[in-house]
mmCIF file of C-alpha atoms and ligand atoms in Angstrom:
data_model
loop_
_atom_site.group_PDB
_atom_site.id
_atom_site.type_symbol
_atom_site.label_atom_id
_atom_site.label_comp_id
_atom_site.label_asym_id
_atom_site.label_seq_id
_atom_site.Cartn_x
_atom_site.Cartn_y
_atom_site.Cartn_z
ATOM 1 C CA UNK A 2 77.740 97.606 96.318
ATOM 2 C CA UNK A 3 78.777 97.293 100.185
ATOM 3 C CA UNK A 4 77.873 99.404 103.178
ATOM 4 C CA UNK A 5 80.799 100.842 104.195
ATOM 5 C CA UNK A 6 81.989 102.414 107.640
ATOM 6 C CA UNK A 7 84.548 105.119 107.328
ATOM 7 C CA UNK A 8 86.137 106.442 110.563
ATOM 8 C CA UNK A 9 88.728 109.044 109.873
ATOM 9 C CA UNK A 10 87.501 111.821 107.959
ATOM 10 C CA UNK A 11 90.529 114.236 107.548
ATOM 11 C CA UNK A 12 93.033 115.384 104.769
ATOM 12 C CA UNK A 13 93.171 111.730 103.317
ATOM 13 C CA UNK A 14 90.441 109.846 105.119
ATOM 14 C CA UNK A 15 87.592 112.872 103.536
ATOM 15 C CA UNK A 16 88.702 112.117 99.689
ATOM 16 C CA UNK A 17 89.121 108.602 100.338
ATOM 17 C CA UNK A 18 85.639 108.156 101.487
ATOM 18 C CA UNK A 19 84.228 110.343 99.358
ATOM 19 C CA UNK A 20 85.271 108.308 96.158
ATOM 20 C CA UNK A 21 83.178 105.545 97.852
ATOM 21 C CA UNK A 22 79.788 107.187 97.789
ATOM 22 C CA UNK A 23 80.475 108.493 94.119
ATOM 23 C CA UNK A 24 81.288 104.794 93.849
ATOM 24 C CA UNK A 25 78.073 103.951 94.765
ATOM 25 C CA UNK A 26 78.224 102.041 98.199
ATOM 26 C CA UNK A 27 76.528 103.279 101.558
ATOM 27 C CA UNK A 28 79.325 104.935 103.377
ATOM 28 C CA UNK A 29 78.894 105.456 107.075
ATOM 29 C CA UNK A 30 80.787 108.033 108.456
ATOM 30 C CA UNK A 31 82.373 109.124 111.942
ATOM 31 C CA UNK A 32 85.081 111.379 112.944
ATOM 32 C CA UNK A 33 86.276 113.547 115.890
ATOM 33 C CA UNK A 34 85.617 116.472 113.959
ATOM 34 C CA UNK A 35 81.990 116.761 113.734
ATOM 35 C CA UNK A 36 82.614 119.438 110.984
ATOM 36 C CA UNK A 37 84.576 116.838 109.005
ATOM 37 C CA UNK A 38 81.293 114.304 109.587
ATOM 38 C CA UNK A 39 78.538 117.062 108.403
ATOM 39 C CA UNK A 40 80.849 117.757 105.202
ATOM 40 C CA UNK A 41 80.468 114.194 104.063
ATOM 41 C CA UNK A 42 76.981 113.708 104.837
ATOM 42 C CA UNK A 43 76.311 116.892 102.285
ATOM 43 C CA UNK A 44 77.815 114.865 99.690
ATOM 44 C CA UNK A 45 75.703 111.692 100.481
ATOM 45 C CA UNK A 46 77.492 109.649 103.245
ATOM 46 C CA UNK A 47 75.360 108.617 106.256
ATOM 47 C CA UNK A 48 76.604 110.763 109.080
ATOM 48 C CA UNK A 49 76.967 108.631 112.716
ATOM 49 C CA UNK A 50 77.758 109.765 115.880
ATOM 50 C CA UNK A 51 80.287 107.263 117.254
ATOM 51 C CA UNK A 52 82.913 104.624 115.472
ATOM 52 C CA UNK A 53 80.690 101.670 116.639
ATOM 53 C CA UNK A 54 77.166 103.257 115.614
ATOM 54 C CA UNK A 55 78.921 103.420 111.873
ATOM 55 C CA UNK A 56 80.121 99.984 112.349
ATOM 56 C CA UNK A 57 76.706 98.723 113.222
ATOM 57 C CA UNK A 58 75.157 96.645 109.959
ATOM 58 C CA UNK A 59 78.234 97.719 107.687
ATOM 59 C CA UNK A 60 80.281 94.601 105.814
ATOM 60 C CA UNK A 61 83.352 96.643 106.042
ATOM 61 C CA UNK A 62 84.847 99.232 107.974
ATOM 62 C CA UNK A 63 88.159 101.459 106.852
ATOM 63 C CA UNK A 64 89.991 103.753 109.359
ATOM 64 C CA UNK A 65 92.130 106.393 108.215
ATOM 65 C CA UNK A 66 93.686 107.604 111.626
ATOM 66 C CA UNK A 67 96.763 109.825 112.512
ATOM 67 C CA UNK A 68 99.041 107.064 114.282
ATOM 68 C CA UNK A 69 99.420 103.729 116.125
ATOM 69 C CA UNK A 70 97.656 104.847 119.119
ATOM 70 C CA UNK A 71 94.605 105.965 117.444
ATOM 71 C CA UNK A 72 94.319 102.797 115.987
ATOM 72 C CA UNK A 73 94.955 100.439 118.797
ATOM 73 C CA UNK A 74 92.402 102.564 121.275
ATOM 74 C CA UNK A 75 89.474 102.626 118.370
ATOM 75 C CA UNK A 76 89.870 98.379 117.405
ATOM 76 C CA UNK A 77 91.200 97.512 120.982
ATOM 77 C CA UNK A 78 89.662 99.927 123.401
ATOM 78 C CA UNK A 79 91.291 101.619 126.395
ATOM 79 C CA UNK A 80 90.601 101.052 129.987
ATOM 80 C CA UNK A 81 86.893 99.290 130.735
ATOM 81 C CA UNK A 82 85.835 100.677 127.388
ATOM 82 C CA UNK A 83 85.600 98.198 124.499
ATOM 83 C CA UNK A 84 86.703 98.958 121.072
ATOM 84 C CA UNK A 85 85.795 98.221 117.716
ATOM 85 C CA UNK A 86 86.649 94.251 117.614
ATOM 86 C CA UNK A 87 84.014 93.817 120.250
ATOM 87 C CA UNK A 88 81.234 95.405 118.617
ATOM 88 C CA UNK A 89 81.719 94.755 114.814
ATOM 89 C CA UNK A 90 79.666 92.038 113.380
ATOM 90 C CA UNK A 91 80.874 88.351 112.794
ATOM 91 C CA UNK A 92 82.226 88.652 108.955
ATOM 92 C CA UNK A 93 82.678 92.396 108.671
ATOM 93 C CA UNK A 94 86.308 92.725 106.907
ATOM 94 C CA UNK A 95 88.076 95.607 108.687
ATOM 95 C CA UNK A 96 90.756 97.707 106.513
ATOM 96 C CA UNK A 97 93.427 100.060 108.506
ATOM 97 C CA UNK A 98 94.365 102.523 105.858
ATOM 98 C CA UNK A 99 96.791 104.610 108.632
ATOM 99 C CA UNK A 100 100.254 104.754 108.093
ATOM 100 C CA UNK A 101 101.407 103.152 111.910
ATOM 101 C CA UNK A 102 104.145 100.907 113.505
ATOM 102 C CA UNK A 103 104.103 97.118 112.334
ATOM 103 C CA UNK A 104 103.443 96.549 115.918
ATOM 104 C CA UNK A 105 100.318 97.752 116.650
ATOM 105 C CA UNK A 106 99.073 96.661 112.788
ATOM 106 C CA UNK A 107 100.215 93.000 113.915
ATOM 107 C CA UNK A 108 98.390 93.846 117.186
ATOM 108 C CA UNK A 109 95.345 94.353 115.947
ATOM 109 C CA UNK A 110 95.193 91.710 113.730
ATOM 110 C CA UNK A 111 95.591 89.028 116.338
ATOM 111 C CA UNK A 112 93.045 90.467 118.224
ATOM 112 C CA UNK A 113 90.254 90.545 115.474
ATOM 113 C CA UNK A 114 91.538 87.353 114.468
ATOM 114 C CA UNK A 115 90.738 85.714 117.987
ATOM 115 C CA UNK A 116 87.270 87.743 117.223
ATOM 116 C CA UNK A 117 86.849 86.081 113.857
ATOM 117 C CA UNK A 118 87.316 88.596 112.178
ATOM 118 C CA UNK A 119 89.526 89.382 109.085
ATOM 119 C CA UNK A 120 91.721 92.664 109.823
ATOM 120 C CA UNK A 121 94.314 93.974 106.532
ATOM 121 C CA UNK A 122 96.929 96.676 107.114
ATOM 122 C CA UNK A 123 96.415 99.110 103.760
ATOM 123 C CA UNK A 124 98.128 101.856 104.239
ATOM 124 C CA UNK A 125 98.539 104.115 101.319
ATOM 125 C CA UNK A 126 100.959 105.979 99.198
ATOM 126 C CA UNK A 127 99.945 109.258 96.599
ATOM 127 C CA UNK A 128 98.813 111.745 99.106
ATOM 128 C CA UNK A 129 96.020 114.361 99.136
ATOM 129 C CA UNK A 130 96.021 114.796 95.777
ATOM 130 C CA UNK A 131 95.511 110.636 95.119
ATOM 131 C CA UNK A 132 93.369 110.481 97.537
ATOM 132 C CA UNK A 133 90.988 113.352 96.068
ATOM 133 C CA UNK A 134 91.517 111.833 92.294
ATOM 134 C CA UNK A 135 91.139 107.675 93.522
ATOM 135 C CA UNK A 136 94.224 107.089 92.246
ATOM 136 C CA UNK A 137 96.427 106.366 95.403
ATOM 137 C CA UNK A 138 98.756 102.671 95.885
ATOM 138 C CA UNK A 139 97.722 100.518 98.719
ATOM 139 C CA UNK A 140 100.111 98.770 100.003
ATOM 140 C CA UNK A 141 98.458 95.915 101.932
ATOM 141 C CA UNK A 142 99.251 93.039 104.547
ATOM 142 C CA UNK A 143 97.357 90.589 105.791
ATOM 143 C CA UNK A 144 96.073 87.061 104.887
ATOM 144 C CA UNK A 145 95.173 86.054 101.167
ATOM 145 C CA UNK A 146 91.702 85.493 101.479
ATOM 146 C CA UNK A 147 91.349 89.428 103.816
ATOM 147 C CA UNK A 148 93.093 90.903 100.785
ATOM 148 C CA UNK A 149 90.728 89.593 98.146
ATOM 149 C CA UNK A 150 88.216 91.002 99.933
ATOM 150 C CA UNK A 151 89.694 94.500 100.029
ATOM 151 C CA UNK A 152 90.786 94.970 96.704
ATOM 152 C CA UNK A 153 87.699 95.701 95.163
ATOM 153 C CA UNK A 154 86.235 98.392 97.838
ATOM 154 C CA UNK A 155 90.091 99.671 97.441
ATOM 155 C CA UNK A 156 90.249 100.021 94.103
ATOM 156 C CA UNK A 157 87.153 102.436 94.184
ATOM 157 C CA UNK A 158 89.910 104.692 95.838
ATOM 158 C CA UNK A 159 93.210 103.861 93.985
ATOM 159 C CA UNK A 160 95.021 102.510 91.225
ATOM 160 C CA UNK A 161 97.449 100.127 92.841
ATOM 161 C CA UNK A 162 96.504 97.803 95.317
ATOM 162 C CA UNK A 163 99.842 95.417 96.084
ATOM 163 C CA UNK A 164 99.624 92.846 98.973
ATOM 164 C CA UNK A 165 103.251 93.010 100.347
ATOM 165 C CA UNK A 166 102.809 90.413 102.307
ATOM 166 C CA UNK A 167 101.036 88.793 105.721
ATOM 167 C CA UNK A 168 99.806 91.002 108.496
ATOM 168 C CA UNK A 169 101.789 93.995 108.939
ATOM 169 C CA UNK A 170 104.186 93.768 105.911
ATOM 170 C CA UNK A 171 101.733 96.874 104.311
ATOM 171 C CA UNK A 172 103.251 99.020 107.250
ATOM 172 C CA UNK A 173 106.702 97.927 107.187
ATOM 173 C CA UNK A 174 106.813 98.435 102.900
ATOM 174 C CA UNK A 175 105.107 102.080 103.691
ATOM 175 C CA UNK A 176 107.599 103.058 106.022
ATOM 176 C CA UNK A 177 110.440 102.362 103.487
ATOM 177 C CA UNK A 178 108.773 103.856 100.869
ATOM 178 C CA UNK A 179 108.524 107.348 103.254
ATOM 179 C CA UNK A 180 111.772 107.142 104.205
ATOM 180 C CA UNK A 181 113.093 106.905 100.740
ATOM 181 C CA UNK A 182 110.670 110.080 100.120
ATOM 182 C CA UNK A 183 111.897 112.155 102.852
ATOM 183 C CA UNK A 184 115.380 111.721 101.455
ATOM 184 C CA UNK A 185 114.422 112.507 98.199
ATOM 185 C CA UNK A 186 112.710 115.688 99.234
ATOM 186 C CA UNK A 187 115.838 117.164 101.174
ATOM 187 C CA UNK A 188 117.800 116.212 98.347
ATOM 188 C CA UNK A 189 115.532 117.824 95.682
ATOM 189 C CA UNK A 190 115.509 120.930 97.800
ATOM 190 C CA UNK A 191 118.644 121.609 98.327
ATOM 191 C CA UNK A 192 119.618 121.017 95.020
ATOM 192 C CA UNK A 193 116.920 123.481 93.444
ATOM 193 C CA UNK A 194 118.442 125.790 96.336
ATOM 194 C CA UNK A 195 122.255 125.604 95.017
ATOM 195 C CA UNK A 196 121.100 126.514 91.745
ATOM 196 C CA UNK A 197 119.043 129.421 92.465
ATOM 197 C CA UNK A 198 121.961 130.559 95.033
ATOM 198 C CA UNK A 199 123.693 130.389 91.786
ATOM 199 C CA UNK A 200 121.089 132.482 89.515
ATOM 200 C CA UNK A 201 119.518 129.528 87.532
ATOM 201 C CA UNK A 202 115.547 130.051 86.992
ATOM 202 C CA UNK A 203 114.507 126.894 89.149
ATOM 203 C CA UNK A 204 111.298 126.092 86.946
ATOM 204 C CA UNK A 205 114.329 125.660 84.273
ATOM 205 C CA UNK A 206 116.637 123.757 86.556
ATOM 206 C CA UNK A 207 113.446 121.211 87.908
ATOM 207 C CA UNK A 208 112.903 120.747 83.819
ATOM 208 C CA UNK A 209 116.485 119.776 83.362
ATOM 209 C CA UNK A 210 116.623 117.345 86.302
ATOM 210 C CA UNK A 211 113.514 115.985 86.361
ATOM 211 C CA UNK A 212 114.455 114.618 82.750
ATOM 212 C CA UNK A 213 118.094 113.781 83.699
ATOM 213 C CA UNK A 214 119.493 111.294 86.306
ATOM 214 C CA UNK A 215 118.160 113.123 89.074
ATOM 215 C CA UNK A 216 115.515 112.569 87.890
ATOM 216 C CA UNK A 217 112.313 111.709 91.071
ATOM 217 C CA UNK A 218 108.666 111.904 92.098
ATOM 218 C CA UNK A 219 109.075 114.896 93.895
ATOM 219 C CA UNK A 220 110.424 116.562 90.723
ATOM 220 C CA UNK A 221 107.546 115.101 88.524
ATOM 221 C CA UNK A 222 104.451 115.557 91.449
ATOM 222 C CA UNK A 223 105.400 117.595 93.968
ATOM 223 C CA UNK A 224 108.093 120.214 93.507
ATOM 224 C CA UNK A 225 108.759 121.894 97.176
ATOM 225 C CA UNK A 226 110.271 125.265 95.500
ATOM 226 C CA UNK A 227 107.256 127.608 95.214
ATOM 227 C CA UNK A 228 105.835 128.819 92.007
ATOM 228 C CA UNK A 229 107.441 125.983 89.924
ATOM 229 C CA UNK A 230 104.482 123.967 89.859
ATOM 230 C CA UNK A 231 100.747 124.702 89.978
ATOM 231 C CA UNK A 232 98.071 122.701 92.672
ATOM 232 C CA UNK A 233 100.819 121.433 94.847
ATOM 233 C CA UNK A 234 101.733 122.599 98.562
ATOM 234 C CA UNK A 235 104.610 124.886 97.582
ATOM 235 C CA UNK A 236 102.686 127.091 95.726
ATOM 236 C CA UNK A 237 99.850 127.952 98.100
ATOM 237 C CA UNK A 238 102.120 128.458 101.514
ATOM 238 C CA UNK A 239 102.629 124.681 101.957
ATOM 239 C CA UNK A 240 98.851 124.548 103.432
ATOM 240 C CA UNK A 241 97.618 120.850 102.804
ATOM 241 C CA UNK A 242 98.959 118.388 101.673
ATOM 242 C CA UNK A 243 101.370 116.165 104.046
ATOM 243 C CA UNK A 244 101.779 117.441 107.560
ATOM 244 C CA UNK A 245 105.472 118.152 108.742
ATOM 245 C CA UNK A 246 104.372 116.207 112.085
ATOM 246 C CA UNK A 247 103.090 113.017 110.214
ATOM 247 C CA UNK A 248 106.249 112.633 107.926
ATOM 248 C CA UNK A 249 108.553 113.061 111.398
ATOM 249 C CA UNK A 250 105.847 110.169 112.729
ATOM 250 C CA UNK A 251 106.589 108.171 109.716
ATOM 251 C CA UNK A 252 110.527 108.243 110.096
ATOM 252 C CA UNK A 253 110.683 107.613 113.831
ATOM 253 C CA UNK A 254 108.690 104.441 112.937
ATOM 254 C CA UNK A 255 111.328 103.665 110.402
ATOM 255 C CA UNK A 256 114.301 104.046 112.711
ATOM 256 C CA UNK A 257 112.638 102.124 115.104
ATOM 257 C CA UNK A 258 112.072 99.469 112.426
ATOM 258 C CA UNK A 259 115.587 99.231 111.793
ATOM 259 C CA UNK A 260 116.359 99.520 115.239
ATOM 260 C CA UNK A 261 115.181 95.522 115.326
ATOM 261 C CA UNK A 262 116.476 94.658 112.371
ATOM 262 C CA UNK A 263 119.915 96.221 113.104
ATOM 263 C CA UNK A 264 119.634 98.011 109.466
ATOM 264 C CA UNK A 265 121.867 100.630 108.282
ATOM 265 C CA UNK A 266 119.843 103.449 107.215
ATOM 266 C CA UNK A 267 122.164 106.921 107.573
ATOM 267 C CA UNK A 268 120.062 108.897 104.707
ATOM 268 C CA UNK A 269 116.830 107.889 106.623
ATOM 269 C CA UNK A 270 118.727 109.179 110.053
ATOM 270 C CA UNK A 271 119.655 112.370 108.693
ATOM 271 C CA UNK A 272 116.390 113.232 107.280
ATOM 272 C CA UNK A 273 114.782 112.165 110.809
ATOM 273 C CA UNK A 274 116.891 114.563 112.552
ATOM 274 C CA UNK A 275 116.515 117.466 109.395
ATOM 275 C CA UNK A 276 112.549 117.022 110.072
ATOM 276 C CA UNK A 277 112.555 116.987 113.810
ATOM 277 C CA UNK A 278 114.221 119.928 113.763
ATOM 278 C CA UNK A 279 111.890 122.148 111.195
ATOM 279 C CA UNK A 280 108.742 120.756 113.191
ATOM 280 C CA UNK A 281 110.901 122.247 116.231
ATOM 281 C CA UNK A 282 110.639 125.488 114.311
ATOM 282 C CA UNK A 283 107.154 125.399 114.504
ATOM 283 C CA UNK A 284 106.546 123.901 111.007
ATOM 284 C CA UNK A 285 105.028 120.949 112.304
ATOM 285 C CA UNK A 286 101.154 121.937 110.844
ATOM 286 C CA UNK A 287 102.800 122.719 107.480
ATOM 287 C CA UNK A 288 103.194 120.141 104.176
ATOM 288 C CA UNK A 289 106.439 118.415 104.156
ATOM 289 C CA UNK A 290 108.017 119.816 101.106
ATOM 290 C CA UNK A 291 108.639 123.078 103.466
ATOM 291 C CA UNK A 292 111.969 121.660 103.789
ATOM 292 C CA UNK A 293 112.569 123.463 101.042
ATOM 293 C CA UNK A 294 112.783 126.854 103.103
ATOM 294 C CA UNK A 295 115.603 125.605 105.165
ATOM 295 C CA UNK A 296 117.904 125.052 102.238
ATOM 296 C CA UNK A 297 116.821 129.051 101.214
ATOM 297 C CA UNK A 298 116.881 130.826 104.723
ATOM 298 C CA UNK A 299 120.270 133.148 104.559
ATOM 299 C CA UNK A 300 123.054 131.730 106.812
ATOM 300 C CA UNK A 301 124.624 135.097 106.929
ATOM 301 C CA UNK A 302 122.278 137.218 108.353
HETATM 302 P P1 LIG D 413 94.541 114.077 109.522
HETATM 303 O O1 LIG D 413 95.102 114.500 110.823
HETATM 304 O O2 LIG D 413 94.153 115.122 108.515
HETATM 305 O O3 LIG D 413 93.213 113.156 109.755
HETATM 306 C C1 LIG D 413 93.060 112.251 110.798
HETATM 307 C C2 LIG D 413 91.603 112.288 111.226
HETATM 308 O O4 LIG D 413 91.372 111.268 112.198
HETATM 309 C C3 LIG D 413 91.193 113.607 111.869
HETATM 310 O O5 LIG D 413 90.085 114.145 111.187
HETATM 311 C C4 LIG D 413 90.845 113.221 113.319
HETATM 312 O O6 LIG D 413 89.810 113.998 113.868
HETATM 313 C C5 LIG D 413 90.426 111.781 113.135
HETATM 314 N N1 LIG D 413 90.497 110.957 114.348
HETATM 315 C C6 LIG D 413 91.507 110.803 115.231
HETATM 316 N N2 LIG D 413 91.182 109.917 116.194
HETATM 317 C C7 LIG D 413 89.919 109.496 115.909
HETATM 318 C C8 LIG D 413 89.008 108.593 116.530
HETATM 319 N N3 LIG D 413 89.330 107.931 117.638
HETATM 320 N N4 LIG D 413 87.800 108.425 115.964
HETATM 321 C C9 LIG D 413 87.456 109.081 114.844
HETATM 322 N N5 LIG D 413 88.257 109.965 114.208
HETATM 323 C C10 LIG D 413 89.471 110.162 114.748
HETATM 324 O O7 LIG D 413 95.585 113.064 108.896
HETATM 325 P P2 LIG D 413 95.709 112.588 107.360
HETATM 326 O O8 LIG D 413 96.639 113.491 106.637
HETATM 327 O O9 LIG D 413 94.340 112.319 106.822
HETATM 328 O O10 LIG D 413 96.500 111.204 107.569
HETATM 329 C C11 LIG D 413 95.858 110.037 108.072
HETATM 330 C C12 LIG D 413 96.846 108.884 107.995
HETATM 331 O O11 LIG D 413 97.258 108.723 106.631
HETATM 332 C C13 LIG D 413 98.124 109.095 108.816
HETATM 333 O O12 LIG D 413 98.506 107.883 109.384
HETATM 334 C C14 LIG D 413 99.138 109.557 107.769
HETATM 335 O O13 LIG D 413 100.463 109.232 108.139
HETATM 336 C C15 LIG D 413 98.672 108.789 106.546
HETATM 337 N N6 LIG D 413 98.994 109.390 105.242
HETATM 338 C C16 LIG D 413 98.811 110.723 105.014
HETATM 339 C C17 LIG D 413 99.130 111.253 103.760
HETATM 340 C C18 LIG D 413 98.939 112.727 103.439
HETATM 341 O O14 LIG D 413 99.419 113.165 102.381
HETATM 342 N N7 LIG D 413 98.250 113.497 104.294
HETATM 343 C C19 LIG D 413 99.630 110.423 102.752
HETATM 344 C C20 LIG D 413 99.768 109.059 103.011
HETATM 345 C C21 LIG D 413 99.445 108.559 104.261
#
């Protein structure tokens, strides 16, 4: 068993380090949120009062942070303040399990490198519900020896660990994966929404499609029409779950991907541009498959 820092206690980052102490390593814990901090240290983690007081004396450290920023002031530091890199003992693996732009994951990496240190881009796929049950997909970059490190403390939290490639390629393979959900979300709500326009039950209709060639994972996990399905975000006022805000995040970060890369990506535009505009709405706090309500508001009234 390891001792573990875990920095990033919210929706995902609580679960996820939560799984480690029933897991049985030491988990030190630090987050913003002091709330988030005292929750975990009821259920056993070591509560600290800074990122680089749970760093101290811990093999490994795992962030779980909102975006790029985040990331690059906790390893990097901002202004005369030094981050994480400078502070973190000589052999402690660090893990980034946020979803951010290649950029700063590539960054980062560099730096710790030049610190001697091994840094590996994880983020993850499965949300809240994954995350709570240990069963999410990391998808990691990074060198081959900072990967076999990592998959053992990771797969105390999931049930796919893939190394996509060197440092970075974990962000870059996340970001396509998100963009391909985002599309698939639109698409599964305004489907369910044409067939209720046109009286079908759409419990019925999500049975029919979800074994038919329409057939996707928001059908089988996560329906966004509410009622359909029990214990997802639809049916309890799209609280939890997968913020509006982060999914918008993800999908600038893929446009700006294939921005260098000169890729064609129209779906992935169109669904940047759908999801800008309902966090413009003010449904930026709310899960992602609130889409949905766009497809069912009436266009007549
Ligand atoms: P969240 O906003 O619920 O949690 C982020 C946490 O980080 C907050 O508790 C915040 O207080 C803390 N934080 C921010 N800056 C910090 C700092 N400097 N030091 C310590 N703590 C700090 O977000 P989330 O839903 O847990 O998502 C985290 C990451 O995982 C994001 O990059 C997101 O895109 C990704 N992700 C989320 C889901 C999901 O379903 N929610 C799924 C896959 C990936």
């Amino acid at each position: 068993m390891s001792t573990i820092a875990f920095i990033g206690l919210g929706n995902m980052g609580g679960p996820m380090a939560l799984n480690l102490v029933k897991a049985g390593h030491t988990v030190r814990v630090f987050d913003l949120n002091e709330q988030a901090v005292h929750e975990l240290a009821e259920q056993g983690a070591i509560p600290c009062h800074t990122s680089c007081g749970a760093v101290a004396g811990a093999e490994v450290a795992i962030t779980m942070l909102p975006a790029g920023v985040h990331v690059r002031s906790l390893y990097l530091g901002q202004g005369e303040e030094r981050g994480l890199l400078a502070k973190a003992a000589a052999d402690t693996l660090l893990i980034d399990c946020s979803t951010i732009d290649a950029a700063s994951a590539l960054a980062v990496s560099d730096a710790a490198n030049q610190a001697g240190l091994a840094f590996v881009d994880a983020p993850v796929s499965g949300g809240t519900a994954g995350a709570a049950a240990g069963t999410l997909t990391f998808i990691c970059g990074g060198s081959d020896a900072g990967f076999a490190r990592a998959k053992p403390i990771l797969a105390d939290m999931g049930a796919n660990i893939f190394h996509a490639g060197g440092p970075g390629a974990g962000q870059v393979a996340k970001i396509c994966n998100n963009m391909l959900l985002s599309v698939l979300m639109i698409g599964t709500s305004e489907a369910l929404q044409l067939g209720r326009d046109h009286g079908l039950d759409p419990a019925v209709l999500s049975e029919i499609m979800k074994v038919s060639s329409g057939g996707n994972w928001t059908l089988e996990k996560y329906n966004p029409c509410p009622d359909v399905m029990a214990n997802v975000p639809a049916s309890n006022g799209y609280q939890g779950g997968f913020m509006v805000d982060l999914m918008s995040k993800d999908l600038g970060l893929a446009m700006e991907t294939a921005g260098q890369s000169r890729s064609a990506t129209p779906m992935g535009a169109l669904a940047t541009s759908l999801y800008r505009q309902h966090a413009r709405r003010g449904n930026g706090k709310r899960d992602f498959s609130s889409i949905f309500e766009t497809f069912g508001q009436d266009q007549s009234e």
